[in-house]
N, CA, C and O atoms as a GROMACS GRO file, in nm:
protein
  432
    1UNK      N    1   5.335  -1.990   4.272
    1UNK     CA    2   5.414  -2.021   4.155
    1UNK      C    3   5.367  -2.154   4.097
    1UNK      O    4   5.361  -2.250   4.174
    2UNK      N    5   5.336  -2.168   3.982
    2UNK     CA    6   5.288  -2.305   3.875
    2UNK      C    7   5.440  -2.367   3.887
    2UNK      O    8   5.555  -2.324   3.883
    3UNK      N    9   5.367  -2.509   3.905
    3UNK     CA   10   5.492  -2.656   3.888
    3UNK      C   11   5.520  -2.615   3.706
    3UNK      O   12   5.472  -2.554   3.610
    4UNK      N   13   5.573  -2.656   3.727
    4UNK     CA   14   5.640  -2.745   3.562
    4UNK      C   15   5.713  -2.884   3.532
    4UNK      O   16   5.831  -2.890   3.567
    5UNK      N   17   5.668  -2.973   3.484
    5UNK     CA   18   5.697  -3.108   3.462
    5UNK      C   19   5.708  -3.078   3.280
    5UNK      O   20   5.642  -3.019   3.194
    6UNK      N   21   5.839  -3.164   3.289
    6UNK     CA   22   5.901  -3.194   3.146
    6UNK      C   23   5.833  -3.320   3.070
    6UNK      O   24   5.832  -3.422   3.140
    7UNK      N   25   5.790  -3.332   2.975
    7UNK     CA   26   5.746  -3.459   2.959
    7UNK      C   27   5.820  -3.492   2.796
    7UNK      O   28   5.817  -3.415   2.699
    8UNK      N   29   5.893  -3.649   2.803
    8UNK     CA   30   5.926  -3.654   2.642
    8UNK      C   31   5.864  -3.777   2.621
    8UNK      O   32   5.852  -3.866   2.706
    9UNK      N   33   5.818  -3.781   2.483
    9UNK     CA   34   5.751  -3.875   2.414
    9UNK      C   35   5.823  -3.925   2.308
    9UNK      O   36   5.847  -3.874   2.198
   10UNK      N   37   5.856  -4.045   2.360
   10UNK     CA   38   5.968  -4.137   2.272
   10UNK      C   39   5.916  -4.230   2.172
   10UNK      O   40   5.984  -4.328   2.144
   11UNK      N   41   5.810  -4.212   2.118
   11UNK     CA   42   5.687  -4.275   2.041
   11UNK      C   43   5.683  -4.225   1.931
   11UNK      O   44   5.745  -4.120   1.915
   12UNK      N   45   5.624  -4.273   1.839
   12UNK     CA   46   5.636  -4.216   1.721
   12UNK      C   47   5.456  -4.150   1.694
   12UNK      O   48   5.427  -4.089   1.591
   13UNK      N   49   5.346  -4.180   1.812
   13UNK     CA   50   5.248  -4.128   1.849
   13UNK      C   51   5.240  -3.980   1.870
   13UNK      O   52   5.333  -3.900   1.881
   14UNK      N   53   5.124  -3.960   1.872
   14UNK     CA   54   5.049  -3.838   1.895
   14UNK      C   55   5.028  -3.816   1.991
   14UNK      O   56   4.953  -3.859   1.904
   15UNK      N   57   5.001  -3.781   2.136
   15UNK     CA   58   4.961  -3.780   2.271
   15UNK      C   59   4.853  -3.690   2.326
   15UNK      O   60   4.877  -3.578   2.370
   16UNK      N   61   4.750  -3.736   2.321
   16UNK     CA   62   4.706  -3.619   2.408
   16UNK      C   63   4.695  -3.644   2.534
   16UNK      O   64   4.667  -3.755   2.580
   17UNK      N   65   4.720  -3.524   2.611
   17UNK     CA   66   4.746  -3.578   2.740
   17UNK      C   67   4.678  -3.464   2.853
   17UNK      O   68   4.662  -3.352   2.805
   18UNK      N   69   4.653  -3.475   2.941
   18UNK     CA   70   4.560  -3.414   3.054
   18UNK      C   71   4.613  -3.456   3.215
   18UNK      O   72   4.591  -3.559   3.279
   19UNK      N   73   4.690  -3.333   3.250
   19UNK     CA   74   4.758  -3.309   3.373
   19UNK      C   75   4.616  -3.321   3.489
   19UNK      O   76   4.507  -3.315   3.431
   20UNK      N   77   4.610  -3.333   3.598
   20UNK     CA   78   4.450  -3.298   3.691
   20UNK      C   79   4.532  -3.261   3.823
   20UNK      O   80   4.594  -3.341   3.894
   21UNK      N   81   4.518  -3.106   3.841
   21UNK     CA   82   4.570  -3.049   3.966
   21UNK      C   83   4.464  -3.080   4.080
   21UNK      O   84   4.345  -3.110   4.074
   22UNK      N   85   4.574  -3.056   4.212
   22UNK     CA   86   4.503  -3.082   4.302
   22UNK      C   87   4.442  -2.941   4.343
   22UNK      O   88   4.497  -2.844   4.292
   23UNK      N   89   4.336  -2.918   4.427
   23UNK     CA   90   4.294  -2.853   4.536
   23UNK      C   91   4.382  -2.855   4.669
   23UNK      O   92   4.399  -2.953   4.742
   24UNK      N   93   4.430  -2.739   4.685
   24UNK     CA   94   4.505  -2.762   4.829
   24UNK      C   95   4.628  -2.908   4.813
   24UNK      O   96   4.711  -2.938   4.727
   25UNK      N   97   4.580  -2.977   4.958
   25UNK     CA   98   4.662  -3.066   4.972
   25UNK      C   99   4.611  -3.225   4.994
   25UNK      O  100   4.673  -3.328   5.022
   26UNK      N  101   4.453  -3.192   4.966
   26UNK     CA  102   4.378  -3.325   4.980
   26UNK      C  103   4.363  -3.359   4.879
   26UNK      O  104   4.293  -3.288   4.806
   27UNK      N  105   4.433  -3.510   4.817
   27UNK     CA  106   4.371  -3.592   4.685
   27UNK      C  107   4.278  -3.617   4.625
   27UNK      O  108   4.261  -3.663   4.512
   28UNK      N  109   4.185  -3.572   4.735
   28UNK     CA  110   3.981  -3.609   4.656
   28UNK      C  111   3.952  -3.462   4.636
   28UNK      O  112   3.835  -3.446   4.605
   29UNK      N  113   4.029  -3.341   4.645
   29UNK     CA  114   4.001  -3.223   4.558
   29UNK      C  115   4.041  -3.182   4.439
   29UNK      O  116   4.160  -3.177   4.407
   30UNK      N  117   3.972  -3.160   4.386
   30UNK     CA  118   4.027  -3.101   4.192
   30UNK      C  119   3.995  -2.995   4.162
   30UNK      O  120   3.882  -2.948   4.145
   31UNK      N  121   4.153  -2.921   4.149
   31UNK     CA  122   4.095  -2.789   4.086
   31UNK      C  123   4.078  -2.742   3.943
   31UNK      O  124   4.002  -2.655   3.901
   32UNK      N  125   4.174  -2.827   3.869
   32UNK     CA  126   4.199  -2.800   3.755
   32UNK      C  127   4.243  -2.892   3.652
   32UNK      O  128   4.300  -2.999   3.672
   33UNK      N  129   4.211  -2.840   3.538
   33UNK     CA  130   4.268  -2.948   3.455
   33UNK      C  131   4.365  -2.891   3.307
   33UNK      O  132   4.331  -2.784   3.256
   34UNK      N  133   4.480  -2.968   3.249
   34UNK     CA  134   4.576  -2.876   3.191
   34UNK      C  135   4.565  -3.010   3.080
   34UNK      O  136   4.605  -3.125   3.102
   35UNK      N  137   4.508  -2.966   2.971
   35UNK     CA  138   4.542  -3.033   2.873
   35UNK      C  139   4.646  -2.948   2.748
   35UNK      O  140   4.654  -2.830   2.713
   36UNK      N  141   4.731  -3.106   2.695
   36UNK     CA  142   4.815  -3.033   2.583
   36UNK      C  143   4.846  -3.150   2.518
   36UNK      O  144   4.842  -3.253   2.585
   37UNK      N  145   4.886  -3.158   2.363
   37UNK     CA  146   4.927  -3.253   2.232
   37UNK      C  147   5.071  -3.246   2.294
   37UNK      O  148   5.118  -3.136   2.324
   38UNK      N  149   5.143  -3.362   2.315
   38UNK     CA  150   5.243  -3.436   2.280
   38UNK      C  151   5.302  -3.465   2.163
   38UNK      O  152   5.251  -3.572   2.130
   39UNK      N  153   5.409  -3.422   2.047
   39UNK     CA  154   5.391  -3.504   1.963
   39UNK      C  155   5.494  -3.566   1.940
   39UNK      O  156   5.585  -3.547   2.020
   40UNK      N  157   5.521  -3.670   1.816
   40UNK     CA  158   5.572  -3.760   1.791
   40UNK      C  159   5.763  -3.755   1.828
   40UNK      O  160   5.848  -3.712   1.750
   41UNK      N  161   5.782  -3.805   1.947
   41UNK     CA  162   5.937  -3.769   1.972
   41UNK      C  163   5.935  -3.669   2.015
   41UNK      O  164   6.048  -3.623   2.006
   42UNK      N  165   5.877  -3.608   2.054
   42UNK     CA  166   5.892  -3.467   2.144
   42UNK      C  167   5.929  -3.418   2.272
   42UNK      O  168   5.882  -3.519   2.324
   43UNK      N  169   5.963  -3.364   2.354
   43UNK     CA  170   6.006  -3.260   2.436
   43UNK      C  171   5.936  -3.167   2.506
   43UNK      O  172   6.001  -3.066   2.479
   44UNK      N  173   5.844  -3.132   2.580
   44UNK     CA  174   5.790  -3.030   2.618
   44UNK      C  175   5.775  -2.997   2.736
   44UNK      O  176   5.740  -3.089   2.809
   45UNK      N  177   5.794  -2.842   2.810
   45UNK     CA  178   5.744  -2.848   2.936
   45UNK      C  179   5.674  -2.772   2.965
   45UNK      O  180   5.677  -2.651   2.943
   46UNK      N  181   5.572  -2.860   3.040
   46UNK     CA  182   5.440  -2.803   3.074
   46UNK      C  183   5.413  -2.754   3.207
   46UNK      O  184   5.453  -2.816   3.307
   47UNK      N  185   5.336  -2.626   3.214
   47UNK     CA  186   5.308  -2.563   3.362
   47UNK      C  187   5.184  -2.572   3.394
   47UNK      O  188   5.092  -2.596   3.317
   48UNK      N  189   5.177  -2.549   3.540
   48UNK     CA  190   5.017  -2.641   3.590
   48UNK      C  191   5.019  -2.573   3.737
   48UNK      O  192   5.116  -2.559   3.812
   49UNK      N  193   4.891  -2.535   3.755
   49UNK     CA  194   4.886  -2.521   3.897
   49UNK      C  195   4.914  -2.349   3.955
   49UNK      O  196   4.908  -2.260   3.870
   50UNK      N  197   4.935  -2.322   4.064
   50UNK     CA  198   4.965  -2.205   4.088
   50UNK      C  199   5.027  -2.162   4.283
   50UNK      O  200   5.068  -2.254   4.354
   51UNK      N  201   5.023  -2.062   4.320
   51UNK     CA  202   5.070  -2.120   4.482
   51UNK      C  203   4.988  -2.144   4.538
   51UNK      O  204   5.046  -2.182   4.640
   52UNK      N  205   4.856  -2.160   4.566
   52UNK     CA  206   4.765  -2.253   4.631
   52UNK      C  207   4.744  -2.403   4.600
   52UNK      O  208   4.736  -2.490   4.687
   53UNK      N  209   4.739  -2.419   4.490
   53UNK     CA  210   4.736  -2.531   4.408
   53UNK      C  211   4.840  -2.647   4.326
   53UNK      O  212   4.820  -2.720   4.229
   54UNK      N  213   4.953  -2.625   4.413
   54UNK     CA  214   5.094  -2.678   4.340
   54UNK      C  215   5.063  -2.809   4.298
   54UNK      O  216   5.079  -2.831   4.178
   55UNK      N  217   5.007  -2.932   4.392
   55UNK     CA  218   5.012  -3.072   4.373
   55UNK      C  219   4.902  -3.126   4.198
   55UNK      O  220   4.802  -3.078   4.144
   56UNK      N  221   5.014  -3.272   4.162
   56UNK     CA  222   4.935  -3.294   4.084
   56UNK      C  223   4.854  -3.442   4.138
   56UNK      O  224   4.920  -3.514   4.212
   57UNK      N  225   4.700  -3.488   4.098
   57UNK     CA  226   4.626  -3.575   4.163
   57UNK      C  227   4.652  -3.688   4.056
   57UNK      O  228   4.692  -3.799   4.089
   58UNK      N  229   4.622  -3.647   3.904
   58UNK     CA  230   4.639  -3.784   3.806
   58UNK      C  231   4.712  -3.757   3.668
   58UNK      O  232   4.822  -3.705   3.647
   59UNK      N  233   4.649  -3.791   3.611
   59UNK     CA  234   4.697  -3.795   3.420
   59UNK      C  235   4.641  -3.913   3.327
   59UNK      O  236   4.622  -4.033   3.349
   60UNK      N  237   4.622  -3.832   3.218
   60UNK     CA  238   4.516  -3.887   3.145
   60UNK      C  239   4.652  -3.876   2.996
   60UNK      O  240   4.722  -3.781   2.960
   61UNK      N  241   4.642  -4.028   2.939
   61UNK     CA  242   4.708  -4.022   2.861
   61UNK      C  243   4.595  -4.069   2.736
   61UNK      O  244   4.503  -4.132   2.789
   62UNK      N  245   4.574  -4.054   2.565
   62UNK     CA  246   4.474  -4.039   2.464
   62UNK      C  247   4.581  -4.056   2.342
   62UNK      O  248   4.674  -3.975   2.339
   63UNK      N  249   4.573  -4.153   2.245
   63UNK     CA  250   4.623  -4.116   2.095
   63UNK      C  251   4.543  -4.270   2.063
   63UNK      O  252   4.522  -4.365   2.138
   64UNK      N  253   4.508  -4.246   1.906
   64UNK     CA  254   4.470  -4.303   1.824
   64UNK      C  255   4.595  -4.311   1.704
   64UNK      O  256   4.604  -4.214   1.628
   65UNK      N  257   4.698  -4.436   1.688
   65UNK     CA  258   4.805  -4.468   1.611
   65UNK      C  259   4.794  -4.647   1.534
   65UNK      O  260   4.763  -4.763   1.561
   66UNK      N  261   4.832  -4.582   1.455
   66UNK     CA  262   4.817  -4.706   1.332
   66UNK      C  263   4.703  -4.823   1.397
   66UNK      O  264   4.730  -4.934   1.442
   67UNK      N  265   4.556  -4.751   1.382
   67UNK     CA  266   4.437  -4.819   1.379
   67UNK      C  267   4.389  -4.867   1.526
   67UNK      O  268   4.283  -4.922   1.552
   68UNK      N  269   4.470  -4.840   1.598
   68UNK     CA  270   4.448  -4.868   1.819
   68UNK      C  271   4.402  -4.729   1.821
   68UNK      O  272   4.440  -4.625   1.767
   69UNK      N  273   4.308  -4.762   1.902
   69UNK     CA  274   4.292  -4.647   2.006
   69UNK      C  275   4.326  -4.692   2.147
   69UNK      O  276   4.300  -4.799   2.201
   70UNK      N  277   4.378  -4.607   2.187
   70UNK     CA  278   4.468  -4.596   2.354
   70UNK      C  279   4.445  -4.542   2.442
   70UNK      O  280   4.469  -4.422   2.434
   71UNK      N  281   4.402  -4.579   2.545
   71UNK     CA  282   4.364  -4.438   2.691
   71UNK      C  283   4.392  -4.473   2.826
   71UNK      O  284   4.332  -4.567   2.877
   72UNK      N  285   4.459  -4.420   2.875
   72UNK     CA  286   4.492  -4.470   2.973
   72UNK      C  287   4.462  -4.380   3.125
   72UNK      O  288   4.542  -4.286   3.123
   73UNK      N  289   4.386  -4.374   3.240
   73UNK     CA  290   4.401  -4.275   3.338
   73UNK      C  291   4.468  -4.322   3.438
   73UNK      O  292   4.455  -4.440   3.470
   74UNK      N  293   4.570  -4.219   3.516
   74UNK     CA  294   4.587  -4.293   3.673
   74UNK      C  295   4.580  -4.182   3.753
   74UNK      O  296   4.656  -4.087   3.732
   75UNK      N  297   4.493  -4.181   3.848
   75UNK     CA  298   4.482  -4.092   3.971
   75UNK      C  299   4.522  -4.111   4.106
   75UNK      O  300   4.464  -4.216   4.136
   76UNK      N  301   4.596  -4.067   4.224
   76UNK     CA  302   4.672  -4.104   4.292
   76UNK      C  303   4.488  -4.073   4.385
   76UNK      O  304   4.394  -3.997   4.358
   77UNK      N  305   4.518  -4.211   4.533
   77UNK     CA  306   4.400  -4.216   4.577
   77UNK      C  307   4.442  -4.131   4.734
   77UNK      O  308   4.381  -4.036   4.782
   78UNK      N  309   4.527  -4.178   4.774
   78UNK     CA  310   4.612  -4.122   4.903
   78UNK      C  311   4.715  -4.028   4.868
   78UNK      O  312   4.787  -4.027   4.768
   79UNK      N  313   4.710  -3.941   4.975
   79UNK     CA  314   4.871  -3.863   5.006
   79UNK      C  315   5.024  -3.939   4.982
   79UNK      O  316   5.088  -3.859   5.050
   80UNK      N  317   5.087  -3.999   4.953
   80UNK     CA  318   5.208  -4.026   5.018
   80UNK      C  319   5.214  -4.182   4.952
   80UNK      O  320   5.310  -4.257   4.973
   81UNK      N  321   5.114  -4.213   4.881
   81UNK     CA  322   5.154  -4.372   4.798
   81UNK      C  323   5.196  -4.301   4.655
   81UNK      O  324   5.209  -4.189   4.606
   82UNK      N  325   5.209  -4.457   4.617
   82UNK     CA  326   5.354  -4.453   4.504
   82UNK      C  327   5.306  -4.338   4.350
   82UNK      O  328   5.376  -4.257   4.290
   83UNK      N  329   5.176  -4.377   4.333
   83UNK     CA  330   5.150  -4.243   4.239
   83UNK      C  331   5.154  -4.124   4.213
   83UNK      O  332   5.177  -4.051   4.116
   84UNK      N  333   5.108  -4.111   4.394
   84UNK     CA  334   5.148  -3.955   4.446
   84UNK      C  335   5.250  -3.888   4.428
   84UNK      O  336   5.257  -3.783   4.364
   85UNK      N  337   5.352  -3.954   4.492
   85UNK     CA  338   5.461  -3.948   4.509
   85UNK      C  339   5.552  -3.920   4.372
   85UNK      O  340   5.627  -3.824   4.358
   86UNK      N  341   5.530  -4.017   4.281
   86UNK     CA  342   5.580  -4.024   4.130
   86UNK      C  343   5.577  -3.867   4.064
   86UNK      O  344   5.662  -3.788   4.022
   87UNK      N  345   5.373  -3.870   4.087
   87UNK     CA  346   5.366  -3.710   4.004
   87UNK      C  347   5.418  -3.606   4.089
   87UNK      O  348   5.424  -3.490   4.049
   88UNK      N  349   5.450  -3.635   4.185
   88UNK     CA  350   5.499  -3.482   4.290
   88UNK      C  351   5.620  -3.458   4.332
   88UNK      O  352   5.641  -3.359   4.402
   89UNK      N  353   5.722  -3.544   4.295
   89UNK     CA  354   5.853  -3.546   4.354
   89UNK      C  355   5.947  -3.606   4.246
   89UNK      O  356   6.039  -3.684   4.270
   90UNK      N  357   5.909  -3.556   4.116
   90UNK     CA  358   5.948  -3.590   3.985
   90UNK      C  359   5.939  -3.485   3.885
   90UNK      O  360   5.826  -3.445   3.856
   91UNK      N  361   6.053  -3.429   3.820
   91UNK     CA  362   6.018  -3.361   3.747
   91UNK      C  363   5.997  -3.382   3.552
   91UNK      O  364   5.959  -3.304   3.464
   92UNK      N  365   6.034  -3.494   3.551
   92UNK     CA  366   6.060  -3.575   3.450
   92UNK      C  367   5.933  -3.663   3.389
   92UNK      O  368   5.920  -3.751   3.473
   93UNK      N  369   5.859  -3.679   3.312
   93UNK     CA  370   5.809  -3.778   3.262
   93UNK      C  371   5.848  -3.861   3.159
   93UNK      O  372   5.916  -3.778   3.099
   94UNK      N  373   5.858  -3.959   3.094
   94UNK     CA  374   5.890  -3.967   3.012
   94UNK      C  375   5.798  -4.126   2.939
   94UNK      O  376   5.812  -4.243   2.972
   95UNK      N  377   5.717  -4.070   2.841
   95UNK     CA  378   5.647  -4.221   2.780
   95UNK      C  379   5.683  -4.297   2.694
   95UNK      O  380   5.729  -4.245   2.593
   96UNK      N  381   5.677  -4.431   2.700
   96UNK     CA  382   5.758  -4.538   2.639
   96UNK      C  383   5.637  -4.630   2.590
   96UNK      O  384   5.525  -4.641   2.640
   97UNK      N  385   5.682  -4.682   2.500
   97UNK     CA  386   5.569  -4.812   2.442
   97UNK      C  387   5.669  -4.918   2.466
   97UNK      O  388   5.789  -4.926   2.438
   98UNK      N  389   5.584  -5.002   2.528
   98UNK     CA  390   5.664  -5.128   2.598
   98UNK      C  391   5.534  -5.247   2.529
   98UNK      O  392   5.421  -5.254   2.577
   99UNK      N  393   5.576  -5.320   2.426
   99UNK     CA  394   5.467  -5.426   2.394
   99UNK      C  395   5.348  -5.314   2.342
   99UNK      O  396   5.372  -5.236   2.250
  100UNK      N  397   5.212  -5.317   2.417
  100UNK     CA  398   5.124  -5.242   2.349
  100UNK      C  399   5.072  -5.147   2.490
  100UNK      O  400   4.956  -5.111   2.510
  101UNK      N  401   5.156  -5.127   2.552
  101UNK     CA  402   5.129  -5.028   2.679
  101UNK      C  403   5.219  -4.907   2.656
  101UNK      O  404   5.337  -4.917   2.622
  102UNK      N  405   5.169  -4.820   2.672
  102UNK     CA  406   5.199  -4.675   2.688
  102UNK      C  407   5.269  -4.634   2.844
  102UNK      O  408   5.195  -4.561   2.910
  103UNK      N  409   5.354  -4.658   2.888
  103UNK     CA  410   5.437  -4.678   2.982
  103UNK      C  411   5.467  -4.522   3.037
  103UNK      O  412   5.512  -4.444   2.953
  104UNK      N  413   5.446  -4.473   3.176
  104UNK     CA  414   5.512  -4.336   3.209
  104UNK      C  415   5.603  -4.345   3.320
  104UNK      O  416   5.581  -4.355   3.441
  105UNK      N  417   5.714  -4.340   3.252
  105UNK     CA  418   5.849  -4.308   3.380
  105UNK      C  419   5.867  -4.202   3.452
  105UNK      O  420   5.843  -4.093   3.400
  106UNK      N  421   5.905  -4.206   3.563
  106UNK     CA  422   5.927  -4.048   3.632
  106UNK      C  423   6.116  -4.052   3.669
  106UNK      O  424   6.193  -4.147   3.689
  107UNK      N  425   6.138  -3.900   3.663
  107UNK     CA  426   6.253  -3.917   3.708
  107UNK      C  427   6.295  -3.768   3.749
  107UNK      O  428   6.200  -3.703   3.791
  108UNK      N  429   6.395  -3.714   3.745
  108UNK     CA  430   6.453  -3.594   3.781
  108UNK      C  431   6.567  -3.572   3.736
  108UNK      O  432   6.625  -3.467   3.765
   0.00000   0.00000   0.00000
């Protein structure tokens, strides 16, 4: 069965954004990758993965808004530290512009 993570974008940005599933259950495997547009104030939930492949490894966040370009990646390096953990035991995302950072909350 594919995860699904909710993600809302409280920005008045564009998002593109890129989920990176794991392989199995080891962090240095990649099986896949799930890209989708975010847009401005939006809502969406996205599915990823499948029953071999449930875990997510990173996320790739992308928009070009009033003349910045923005990119941000974070990939979890271990099992069981705080990134990991965030994308896997969260069903919630939610991105915020805080100053000139593109901020991702997790929650449930």
């Amino acid at each position: 069965m594919a995860g699904i993570k909710t993600f809302i974008n409280t920005t008045e940005a564009s998002l593109q954004m890129i989920l990176f599933v794991r392989a199995g259950e080891e962090v240095y495997n990649q099986a896949d990758a799930v890209p989708f547009t975010l847009g401005p104030l939006q809502t969406l939930d996205v599915s990823y993965g499948n029953d071999s492949n449930g875990f997510l490894n990173g996320i790739l966040l992308f928009t070009i808004f009033q003349g910045s370009l923005y990119s941000k990646i974070q990939f979890a390096t271990e099992r069981g530290q705080s990134l990991d953990n965030a994308l896997n035991t969260n069903s919630i995302i939610t991105i915020i512009l805080s100053n000139t950072d593109y901020v991702f909350e997790f929650s449930n």
